[in-house]
Amino acid sequence: MTTTAPGGPVAAELPFFVYGTLLPGEPNHDLFLRGRTAGERPAVLPRALLYDGPGYPYAIEGHGRVHGTLLVAAPGVYGELLGLLDHLEEFLGPGHPRNLYERVAREVELPGEAGEAGAGHGAGESVRAWVYLAAAAVTRSLRTGGVLIPGGRWTTGRTPGGS
């Protein structure tokens, strides 16, 4: 379903899946997300690979899993949050040649609650969310010479202040 507003179509108000500097405890979480989310849960992006970047990671389509967090925008701030994240991720519009990332809707898996993880095949649920995947030119570069992050879990590995 597409909704429209004066001035054009409006993006579906999907939650956001984040996997790098926007994760809780990472620097951009406080800068961009503090006070703008109504909920945050661990989540997994299936059929994706994670690559190291210059201080932040890139996810691309692939035969793996990327671990991250699903964020739900707080009431009344969805448009602001979407604009902030599009700017941070250098997303100028679908297929724009200067995009660093593309914002795409993907199914994200939410692990079952504590105690359910071993409850058998398929524990947990799946939701549709916005994900920022590396743009086409970046993806080509990563596939030929990028550094894959084993296990699909990004951490800076650095302490604040460089100590």
GROMACS .gro file of N, CA and C in nm:
model
  489
    1MET      N    1   0.084  -0.118   0.000
    1MET     CA    2   0.000   0.000   0.000
    1MET      C    3   0.089   0.124   0.000
    2THR      N    4   0.059   0.217  -0.085
    2THR     CA    5   0.134   0.343  -0.091
    2THR      C    6   0.046   0.454  -0.038
    3THR      N    7   0.103   0.535   0.049
    3THR     CA    8   0.028   0.651   0.097
    3THR      C    9   0.086   0.774   0.031
    4THR      N   10   0.003   0.875   0.015
    4THR     CA   11   0.052   0.997  -0.046
    4THR      C   12   0.022   1.114   0.046
    5ALA      N   13   0.098   1.217   0.029
    5ALA     CA   14   0.080   1.340   0.105
    5ALA      C   15   0.098   1.455   0.009
    6PRO      N   16   0.059   1.575   0.048
    6PRO     CA   17   0.083   1.688  -0.042
    6PRO      C   18   0.231   1.691  -0.077
    7GLY      N   19   0.263   1.691  -0.201
    7GLY     CA   20   0.404   1.695  -0.240
    7GLY      C   21   0.457   1.560  -0.284
    8GLY      N   22   0.380   1.452  -0.269
    8GLY     CA   23   0.429   1.325  -0.321
    8GLY      C   24   0.411   1.209  -0.227
    9PRO      N   25   0.463   1.092  -0.267
    9PRO     CA   26   0.446   0.971  -0.187
    9PRO      C   27   0.524   0.978  -0.056
   10VAL      N   28   0.473   0.911   0.043
   10VAL     CA   29   0.537   0.905   0.174
   10VAL      C   30   0.585   0.762   0.195
   11ALA      N   31   0.705   0.746   0.249
   11ALA     CA   32   0.759   0.613   0.276
   11ALA      C   33   0.676   0.545   0.384
   12ALA      N   34   0.659   0.414   0.372
   12ALA     CA   35   0.590   0.338   0.476
   12ALA      C   36   0.665   0.357   0.607
   13GLU      N   37   0.592   0.371   0.716
   13GLU     CA   38   0.657   0.391   0.845
   13GLU      C   39   0.704   0.258   0.903
   14LEU      N   40   0.806   0.203   0.841
   14LEU     CA   41   0.865   0.078   0.886
   14LEU      C   42   0.965   0.106   0.998
   15PRO      N   43   0.991   0.006   1.084
   15PRO     CA   44   1.102   0.020   1.178
   15PRO      C   45   1.234   0.018   1.102
   16PHE      N   46   1.343   0.043   1.170
   16PHE     CA   47   1.476   0.047   1.109
   16PHE      C   48   1.562  -0.064   1.168
   17PHE      N   49   1.638  -0.133   1.081
   17PHE     CA   50   1.737  -0.231   1.126
   17PHE      C   51   1.874  -0.164   1.115
   18VAL      N   52   1.947  -0.155   1.228
   18VAL     CA   53   2.080  -0.094   1.228
   18VAL      C   54   2.183  -0.197   1.270
   19TYR      N   55   2.307  -0.181   1.220
   19TYR     CA   56   2.408  -0.285   1.243
   19TYR      C   57   2.549  -0.228   1.264
   20GLY      N   58   2.564  -0.098   1.274
   20GLY     CA   59   2.698  -0.039   1.287
   20GLY      C   60   2.703   0.071   1.392
   21THR      N   61   2.738   0.191   1.351
   21THR     CA   62   2.758   0.301   1.445
   21THR      C   63   2.629   0.349   1.511
   22LEU      N   64   2.513   0.299   1.465
   22LEU     CA   65   2.385   0.334   1.528
   22LEU      C   66   2.342   0.232   1.634
   23LEU      N   67   2.421   0.127   1.654
   23LEU     CA   68   2.389   0.029   1.757
   23LEU      C   69   2.399   0.091   1.896
   24PRO      N   70   2.321   0.042   1.992
   24PRO     CA   71   2.335   0.090   2.130
   24PRO      C   72   2.480   0.078   2.176
   25GLY      N   73   2.531   0.184   2.237
   25GLY     CA   74   2.670   0.187   2.284
   25GLY      C   75   2.767   0.244   2.182
   26GLU      N   76   2.726   0.258   2.058
   26GLU     CA   77   2.811   0.317   1.954
   26GLU      C   78   2.783   0.467   1.944
   27PRO      N   79   2.879   0.545   1.890
   27PRO     CA   80   2.868   0.691   1.895
   27PRO      C   81   2.744   0.750   1.829
   28ASN      N   82   2.700   0.698   1.717
   28ASN     CA   83   2.586   0.759   1.648
   28ASN      C   84   2.451   0.724   1.711
   29HIS      N   85   2.450   0.625   1.800
   29HIS     CA   86   2.324   0.592   1.868
   29HIS      C   87   2.277   0.712   1.949
   30ASP      N   88   2.363   0.766   2.034
   30ASP     CA   89   2.323   0.882   2.114
   30ASP      C   90   2.299   1.005   2.029
   31LEU      N   91   2.383   1.027   1.928
   31LEU     CA   92   2.370   1.147   1.845
   31LEU      C   93   2.241   1.151   1.766
   32PHE      N   94   2.199   1.038   1.711
   32PHE     CA   95   2.085   1.037   1.619
   32PHE      C   96   1.959   0.972   1.675
   33LEU      N   97   1.972   0.882   1.772
   33LEU     CA   98   1.857   0.804   1.815
   33LEU      C   99   1.803   0.839   1.953
   34ARG      N  100   1.885   0.896   2.040
   34ARG     CA  101   1.839   0.926   2.176
   34ARG      C  102   1.712   1.011   2.172
   35GLY      N  103   1.607   0.964   2.240
   35GLY     CA  104   1.481   1.035   2.247
   35GLY      C  105   1.395   1.022   2.122
   36ARG      N  106   1.442   0.948   2.022
   36ARG     CA  107   1.367   0.934   1.896
   36ARG      C  108   1.316   0.792   1.873
   37THR      N  109   1.340   0.700   1.968
   37THR     CA  110   1.292   0.563   1.949
   37THR      C  111   1.194   0.526   2.061
   38ALA      N  112   1.099   0.440   2.025
   38ALA     CA  113   1.002   0.390   2.122
   38ALA      C  114   1.035   0.246   2.162
   39GLY      N  115   1.128   0.185   2.091
   39GLY     CA  116   1.165   0.048   2.123
   39GLY      C  117   1.287   0.004   2.043
   40GLU      N  118   1.367  -0.083   2.105
   40GLU     CA  119   1.488  -0.138   2.042
   40GLU      C  120   1.498  -0.283   2.083
   41ARG      N  121   1.519  -0.373   1.984
   41ARG     CA  122   1.531  -0.516   2.009
   41ARG      C  123   1.643  -0.575   1.926
   42PRO      N  124   1.714  -0.674   1.978
   42PRO     CA  125   1.811  -0.746   1.895
   42PRO      C  126   1.738  -0.809   1.776
   43ALA      N  127   1.806  -0.809   1.662
   43ALA     CA  128   1.747  -0.863   1.539
   43ALA      C  129   1.857  -0.915   1.448
   44VAL      N  130   1.817  -0.991   1.347
   44VAL     CA  131   1.911  -1.048   1.251
   44VAL      C  132   1.859  -1.025   1.110
   45LEU      N  133   1.948  -0.980   1.023
   45LEU     CA  134   1.916  -0.964   0.881
   45LEU      C  135   1.967  -1.089   0.808
   46PRO      N  136   1.875  -1.173   0.759
   46PRO     CA  137   1.919  -1.293   0.687
   46PRO      C  138   1.960  -1.258   0.544
   47ARG      N  139   2.031  -1.350   0.480
   47ARG     CA  140   2.073  -1.334   0.341
   47ARG      C  141   2.153  -1.206   0.320
   48ALA      N  142   2.248  -1.181   0.411
   48ALA     CA  143   2.333  -1.062   0.400
   48ALA      C  144   2.471  -1.092   0.456
   49LEU      N  145   2.568  -1.016   0.408
   49LEU     CA  146   2.706  -1.025   0.456
   49LEU      C  147   2.747  -0.889   0.509
   50LEU      N  148   2.840  -0.888   0.603
   50LEU     CA  149   2.888  -0.764   0.662
   50LEU      C  150   3.035  -0.745   0.630
   51TYR      N  151   3.067  -0.625   0.582
   51TYR     CA  152   3.205  -0.590   0.547
   51TYR      C  153   3.251  -0.472   0.630
   52ASP      N  154   3.381  -0.471   0.661
   52ASP     CA  155   3.441  -0.360   0.733
   52ASP      C  156   3.456  -0.240   0.641
   53GLY      N  157   3.435  -0.123   0.694
   53GLY     CA  158   3.451   0.001   0.618
   53GLY      C  159   3.543   0.096   0.693
   54PRO      N  160   3.549   0.220   0.648
   54PRO     CA  161   3.638   0.319   0.711
   54PRO      C  162   3.576   0.377   0.839
   55GLY      N  163   3.567   0.293   0.944
   55GLY     CA  164   3.509   0.337   1.070
   55GLY      C  165   3.364   0.299   1.086
   56TYR      N  166   3.308   0.234   0.988
   56TYR     CA  167   3.169   0.187   0.991
   56TYR      C  168   3.158   0.070   0.894
   57PRO      N  169   3.058  -0.017   0.914
   57PRO     CA  170   3.046  -0.134   0.828
   57PRO      C  171   2.949  -0.113   0.712
   58TYR      N  172   2.952  -0.206   0.620
   58TYR     CA  173   2.858  -0.212   0.509
   58TYR      C  174   2.793  -0.350   0.507
   59ALA      N  175   2.662  -0.356   0.491
   59ALA     CA  176   2.594  -0.484   0.468
   59ALA      C  177   2.560  -0.491   0.319
   60ILE      N  178   2.574  -0.611   0.264
   60ILE     CA  179   2.537  -0.635   0.124
   60ILE      C  180   2.458  -0.765   0.117
   61GLU      N  181   2.389  -0.788   0.007
   61GLU     CA  182   2.317  -0.914  -0.014
   61GLU      C  183   2.421  -1.028  -0.018
   62GLY      N  184   2.388  -1.141   0.043
   62GLY     CA  185   2.481  -1.253   0.041
   62GLY      C  186   2.428  -1.370   0.122
   63HIS      N  187   2.509  -1.475   0.130
   63HIS     CA  188   2.470  -1.599   0.198
   63HIS      C  189   2.522  -1.598   0.340
   64GLY      N  190   2.467  -1.512   0.423
   64GLY     CA  191   2.508  -1.503   0.562
   64GLY      C  192   2.400  -1.435   0.643
   65ARG      N  193   2.439  -1.390   0.762
   65ARG     CA  194   2.347  -1.322   0.853
   65ARG      C  195   2.420  -1.204   0.917
   66VAL      N  196   2.349  -1.093   0.931
   66VAL     CA  197   2.405  -0.974   0.995
   66VAL      C  198   2.325  -0.949   1.123
   67HIS      N  199   2.397  -0.934   1.233
   67HIS     CA  200   2.334  -0.910   1.363
   67HIS      C  201   2.326  -0.760   1.389
   68GLY      N  202   2.214  -0.718   1.447
   68GLY     CA  203   2.196  -0.576   1.476
   68GLY      C  204   2.080  -0.554   1.569
   69THR      N  205   2.017  -0.436   1.554
   69THR     CA  206   1.907  -0.394   1.640
   69THR      C  207   1.794  -0.340   1.555
   70LEU      N  208   1.671  -0.376   1.592
   70LEU     CA  209   1.552  -0.322   1.528
   70LEU      C  210   1.503  -0.204   1.612
   71LEU      N  211   1.485  -0.090   1.547
   71LEU     CA  212   1.443   0.033   1.615
   71LEU      C  213   1.305   0.074   1.566
   72VAL      N  214   1.219   0.112   1.659
   72VAL     CA  215   1.088   0.166   1.627
   72VAL      C  216   1.090   0.314   1.663
   73ALA      N  217   1.050   0.399   1.569
   73ALA     CA  218   1.050   0.543   1.592
   73ALA      C  219   0.948   0.579   1.701
   74ALA      N  220   0.983   0.677   1.782
   74ALA     CA  221   0.891   0.729   1.882
   74ALA      C  222   0.775   0.800   1.811
   75PRO      N  223   0.659   0.806   1.875
   75PRO     CA  224   0.544   0.874   1.813
   75PRO      C  225   0.578   1.018   1.775
   76GLY      N  226   0.540   1.054   1.653
   76GLY     CA  227   0.556   1.192   1.608
   76GLY      C  228   0.691   1.231   1.553
   77VAL      N  229   0.790   1.139   1.554
   77VAL     CA  230   0.923   1.177   1.505
   77VAL      C  231   0.969   1.094   1.385
   78TYR      N  232   0.880   1.014   1.328
   78TYR     CA  233   0.921   0.926   1.219
   78TYR      C  234   0.985   1.002   1.104
   79GLY      N  235   0.920   1.107   1.056
   79GLY     CA  236   0.974   1.184   0.943
   79GLY      C  237   1.110   1.244   0.974
   80GLU      N  238   1.125   1.298   1.094
   80GLU     CA  239   1.254   1.355   1.136
   80GLU      C  240   1.362   1.247   1.140
   81LEU      N  241   1.330   1.133   1.200
   81LEU     CA  242   1.427   1.024   1.211
   81LEU      C  243   1.467   0.972   1.073
   82LEU      N  244   1.368   0.953   0.986
   82LEU     CA  245   1.397   0.907   0.850
   82LEU      C  246   1.492   1.004   0.779
   83GLY      N  247   1.467   1.132   0.789
   83GLY     CA  248   1.554   1.233   0.727
   83GLY      C  249   1.696   1.231   0.784
   84LEU      N  250   1.707   1.219   0.916
   84LEU     CA  251   1.838   1.214   0.981
   84LEU      C  252   1.918   1.092   0.935
   85LEU      N  253   1.852   0.977   0.932
   85LEU     CA  254   1.922   0.854   0.893
   85LEU      C  255   1.958   0.854   0.744
   86ASP      N  256   1.867   0.903   0.659
   86ASP     CA  257   1.900   0.913   0.516
   86ASP      C  258   2.022   1.002   0.496
   87HIS      N  259   2.029   1.112   0.570
   87HIS     CA  260   2.144   1.204   0.558
   87HIS      C  261   2.272   1.137   0.608
   88LEU      N  262   2.265   1.075   0.726
   88LEU     CA  263   2.382   1.007   0.782
   88LEU      C  264   2.435   0.900   0.688
   89GLU      N  265   2.344   0.823   0.628
   89GLU     CA  266   2.384   0.712   0.542
   89GLU      C  267   2.410   0.753   0.397
   90GLU      N  268   2.403   0.882   0.372
   90GLU     CA  269   2.427   0.937   0.237
   90GLU      C  270   2.339   0.870   0.133
   91PHE      N  271   2.210   0.860   0.168
   91PHE     CA  272   2.108   0.808   0.077
   91PHE      C  273   2.034   0.927   0.019
   92LEU      N  274   2.051   0.950  -0.112
   92LEU     CA  275   1.993   1.066  -0.179
   92LEU      C  276   1.864   1.033  -0.252
   93GLY      N  277   1.833   0.906  -0.266
   93GLY     CA  278   1.712   0.861  -0.335
   93GLY      C  279   1.741   0.728  -0.402
   94PRO      N  280   1.638   0.649  -0.430
   94PRO     CA  281   1.659   0.516  -0.488
   94PRO      C  282   1.744   0.521  -0.616
   95GLY      N  283   1.854   0.447  -0.614
   95GLY     CA  284   1.940   0.436  -0.732
   95GLY      C  285   2.023   0.558  -0.765
   96HIS      N  286   2.025   0.659  -0.678
   96HIS     CA  287   2.103   0.780  -0.707
   96HIS      C  288   2.251   0.743  -0.719
   97PRO      N  289   2.322   0.794  -0.821
   97PRO     CA  290   2.461   0.755  -0.842
   97PRO      C  291   2.557   0.797  -0.730
   98ARG      N  292   2.519   0.893  -0.646
   98ARG     CA  293   2.608   0.935  -0.537
   98ARG      C  294   2.571   0.872  -0.402
   99ASN      N  295   2.477   0.778  -0.402
   99ASN     CA  296   2.442   0.709  -0.277
   99ASN      C  297   2.562   0.631  -0.224
  100LEU      N  298   2.582   0.638  -0.092
  100LEU     CA  299   2.676   0.549  -0.026
  100LEU      C  300   2.602   0.420   0.011
  101TYR      N  301   2.478   0.437   0.055
  101TYR     CA  302   2.389   0.326   0.090
  101TYR      C  303   2.258   0.342   0.015
  102GLU      N  304   2.186   0.231  -0.002
  102GLU     CA  305   2.049   0.230  -0.051
  102GLU      C  306   1.960   0.192   0.066
  103ARG      N  307   1.849   0.263   0.085
  103ARG     CA  308   1.751   0.225   0.188
  103ARG      C  309   1.650   0.132   0.123
  104VAL      N  310   1.645   0.008   0.173
  104VAL     CA  311   1.559  -0.094   0.116
  104VAL      C  312   1.476  -0.161   0.226
  105ALA      N  313   1.358  -0.208   0.190
  105ALA     CA  314   1.273  -0.281   0.284
  105ALA      C  315   1.309  -0.429   0.277
  106ARG      N  316   1.338  -0.488   0.392
  106ARG     CA  317   1.377  -0.629   0.400
  106ARG      C  318   1.311  -0.694   0.521
  107GLU      N  319   1.297  -0.826   0.514
  107GLU     CA  320   1.248  -0.901   0.630
  107GLU      C  321   1.364  -0.919   0.728
  108VAL      N  322   1.336  -0.890   0.855
  108VAL     CA  323   1.435  -0.900   0.962
  108VAL      C  324   1.379  -0.997   1.065
  109GLU      N  325   1.465  -1.083   1.117
  109GLU     CA  326   1.422  -1.183   1.214
  109GLU      C  327   1.444  -1.133   1.356
  110LEU      N  328   1.342  -1.154   1.439
  110LEU     CA  329   1.351  -1.120   1.582
  110LEU      C  330   1.362  -1.251   1.658
  111PRO      N  331   1.472  -1.271   1.731
  111PRO     CA  332   1.487  -1.395   1.808
  111PRO      C  333   1.374  -1.409   1.909
  112GLY      N  334   1.340  -1.535   1.943
  112GLY     CA  335   1.238  -1.560   2.044
  112GLY      C  336   1.280  -1.503   2.178
  113GLU      N  337   1.183  -1.487   2.267
  113GLU     CA  338   1.211  -1.437   2.401
  113GLU      C  339   1.301  -1.535   2.474
  114ALA      N  340   1.363  -1.490   2.583
  114ALA     CA  341   1.451  -1.574   2.664
  114ALA      C  342   1.376  -1.703   2.701
  115GLY      N  343   1.443  -1.813   2.687
  115GLY     CA  344   1.381  -1.940   2.717
  115GLY      C  345   1.316  -2.005   2.595
  116GLU      N  346   1.289  -1.927   2.491
  116GLU     CA  347   1.229  -1.982   2.370
  116GLU      C  348   1.333  -2.021   2.266
  117ALA      N  349   1.454  -1.969   2.280
  117ALA     CA  350   1.556  -1.988   2.177
  117ALA      C  351   1.575  -2.135   2.143
  118GLY      N  352   1.568  -2.221   2.242
  118GLY     CA  353   1.588  -2.363   2.216
  118GLY      C  354   1.457  -2.436   2.193
  119ALA      N  355   1.348  -2.359   2.177
  119ALA     CA  356   1.215  -2.420   2.166
  119ALA      C  357   1.192  -2.489   2.031
  120GLY      N  358   1.292  -2.487   1.947
  120GLY     CA  359   1.276  -2.559   1.821
  120GLY      C  360   1.292  -2.469   1.702
  121HIS      N  361   1.272  -2.527   1.587
  121HIS     CA  362   1.287  -2.460   1.458
  121HIS      C  363   1.192  -2.342   1.446
  122GLY      N  364   1.241  -2.226   1.404
  122GLY     CA  365   1.156  -2.113   1.372
  122GLY      C  366   1.111  -2.031   1.491
  123ALA      N  367   1.174  -2.043   1.608
  123ALA     CA  368   1.136  -1.960   1.722
  123ALA      C  369   1.159  -1.814   1.685
  124GLY      N  370   1.070  -1.727   1.732
  124GLY     CA  371   1.082  -1.585   1.700
  124GLY      C  372   0.990  -1.547   1.587
  125GLU      N  373   1.001  -1.421   1.542
  125GLU     CA  374   0.914  -1.372   1.436
  125GLU      C  375   0.995  -1.291   1.336
  126SER      N  376   0.930  -1.252   1.231
  126SER     CA  377   0.995  -1.175   1.126
  126SER      C  378   0.912  -1.049   1.100
  127VAL      N  379   0.980  -0.936   1.079
  127VAL     CA  380   0.912  -0.810   1.049
  127VAL      C  381   0.982  -0.741   0.932
  128ARG      N  382   0.909  -0.659   0.860
  128ARG     CA  383   0.965  -0.582   0.750
  128ARG      C  384   1.023  -0.453   0.809
  129ALA      N  385   1.143  -0.418   0.766
  129ALA     CA  386   1.211  -0.300   0.820
  129ALA      C  387   1.295  -0.233   0.713
  130TRP      N  388   1.323  -0.105   0.732
  130TRP     CA  389   1.420  -0.036   0.646
  130TRP      C  390   1.559  -0.079   0.687
  131VAL      N  391   1.641  -0.108   0.587
  131VAL     CA  392   1.782  -0.144   0.607
  131VAL      C  393   1.863  -0.063   0.508
  132TYR      N  394   1.976  -0.011   0.553
  132TYR     CA  395   2.068   0.060   0.463
  132TYR      C  396   2.175  -0.039   0.418
  133LEU      N  397   2.165  -0.081   0.290
  133LEU     CA  398   2.264  -0.171   0.230
  133LEU      C  399   2.359  -0.088   0.144
  134ALA      N  400   2.481  -0.134   0.130
  134ALA     CA  401   2.580  -0.064   0.047
  134ALA      C  402   2.524  -0.043  -0.093
  135ALA      N  403   2.547   0.076  -0.148
  135ALA     CA  404   2.504   0.107  -0.284
  135ALA      C  405   2.582   0.021  -0.385
  136ALA      N  406   2.535   0.018  -0.508
  136ALA     CA  407   2.589  -0.073  -0.610
  136ALA      C  408   2.740  -0.061  -0.629
  137ALA      N  409   2.793   0.060  -0.644
  137ALA     CA  410   2.937   0.076  -0.667
  137ALA      C  411   3.018   0.030  -0.547
  138VAL      N  412   2.969   0.060  -0.425
  138VAL     CA  413   3.037   0.016  -0.303
  138VAL      C  414   3.033  -0.137  -0.295
  139THR      N  415   2.919  -0.195  -0.326
  139THR     CA  416   2.904  -0.341  -0.321
  139THR      C  417   3.003  -0.409  -0.415
  140ARG      N  418   3.017  -0.357  -0.537
  140ARG     CA  419   3.113  -0.416  -0.633
  140ARG      C  420   3.254  -0.412  -0.575
  141SER      N  421   3.291  -0.301  -0.516
  141SER     CA  422   3.425  -0.286  -0.457
  141SER      C  423   3.445  -0.384  -0.341
  142LEU      N  424   3.344  -0.398  -0.256
  142LEU     CA  425   3.355  -0.489  -0.141
  142LEU      C  426   3.368  -0.634  -0.186
  143ARG      N  427   3.292  -0.672  -0.287
  143ARG     CA  428   3.296  -0.811  -0.335
  143ARG      C  429   3.433  -0.846  -0.393
  144THR      N  430   3.503  -0.748  -0.450
  144THR     CA  431   3.634  -0.777  -0.510
  144THR      C  432   3.750  -0.759  -0.413
  145GLY      N  433   3.740  -0.668  -0.317
  145GLY     CA  434   3.855  -0.646  -0.230
  145GLY      C  435   3.822  -0.608  -0.087
  146GLY      N  436   3.697  -0.629  -0.045
  146GLY     CA  437   3.657  -0.589   0.090
  146GLY      C  438   3.698  -0.690   0.195
  147VAL      N  439   3.691  -0.647   0.322
  147VAL     CA  440   3.724  -0.734   0.435
  147VAL      C  441   3.594  -0.779   0.500
  148LEU      N  442   3.562  -0.907   0.483
  148LEU     CA  443   3.441  -0.965   0.538
  148LEU      C  444   3.454  -0.974   0.690
  149ILE      N  445   3.345  -0.940   0.760
  149ILE     CA  446   3.343  -0.951   0.906
  149ILE      C  447   3.281  -1.087   0.940
  150PRO      N  448   3.363  -1.180   0.991
  150PRO     CA  449   3.312  -1.314   1.022
  150PRO      C  450   3.201  -1.307   1.126
  151GLY      N  451   3.096  -1.384   1.105
  151GLY     CA  452   2.986  -1.390   1.201
  151GLY      C  453   2.884  -1.278   1.187
  152GLY      N  454   2.913  -1.177   1.103
  152GLY     CA  455   2.817  -1.072   1.078
  152GLY      C  456   2.786  -0.982   1.196
  153ARG      N  457   2.882  -0.965   1.287
  153ARG     CA  458   2.861  -0.883   1.406
  153ARG      C  459   2.969  -0.776   1.412
  154TRP      N  460   2.929  -0.648   1.401
  154TRP     CA  461   3.026  -0.539   1.397
  154TRP      C  462   3.046  -0.478   1.535
  155THR      N  463   3.174  -0.461   1.570
  155THR     CA  464   3.211  -0.384   1.690
  155THR      C  465   3.333  -0.303   1.653
  156THR      N  466   3.344  -0.187   1.714
  156THR     CA  467   3.458  -0.102   1.680
  156THR      C  468   3.588  -0.161   1.730
  157GLY      N  469   3.583  -0.228   1.845
  157GLY     CA  470   3.705  -0.284   1.901
  157GLY      C  471   3.797  -0.177   1.958
  158ARG      N  472   3.747  -0.055   1.965
  158ARG     CA  473   3.827   0.056   2.017
  158ARG      C  474   3.761   0.111   2.141
  159THR      N  475   3.842   0.168   2.228
  159THR     CA  476   3.784   0.234   2.345
  159THR      C  477   3.776   0.382   2.318
  160PRO      N  478   3.678   0.450   2.379
  160PRO     CA  479   3.667   0.595   2.356
  160PRO      C  480   3.797   0.667   2.392
  161GLY      N  481   3.831   0.768   2.316
  161GLY     CA  482   3.952   0.846   2.343
  161GLY      C  483   4.081   0.779   2.297
  162GLY      N  484   4.070   0.663   2.234
  162GLY     CA  485   4.188   0.597   2.178
  162GLY      C  486   4.276   0.531   2.280
  163SER      N  487   4.232   0.518   2.406
  163SER     CA  488   4.319   0.455   2.507
  163SER      C  489   4.293   0.309   2.520
   0.00000   0.00000   0.00000
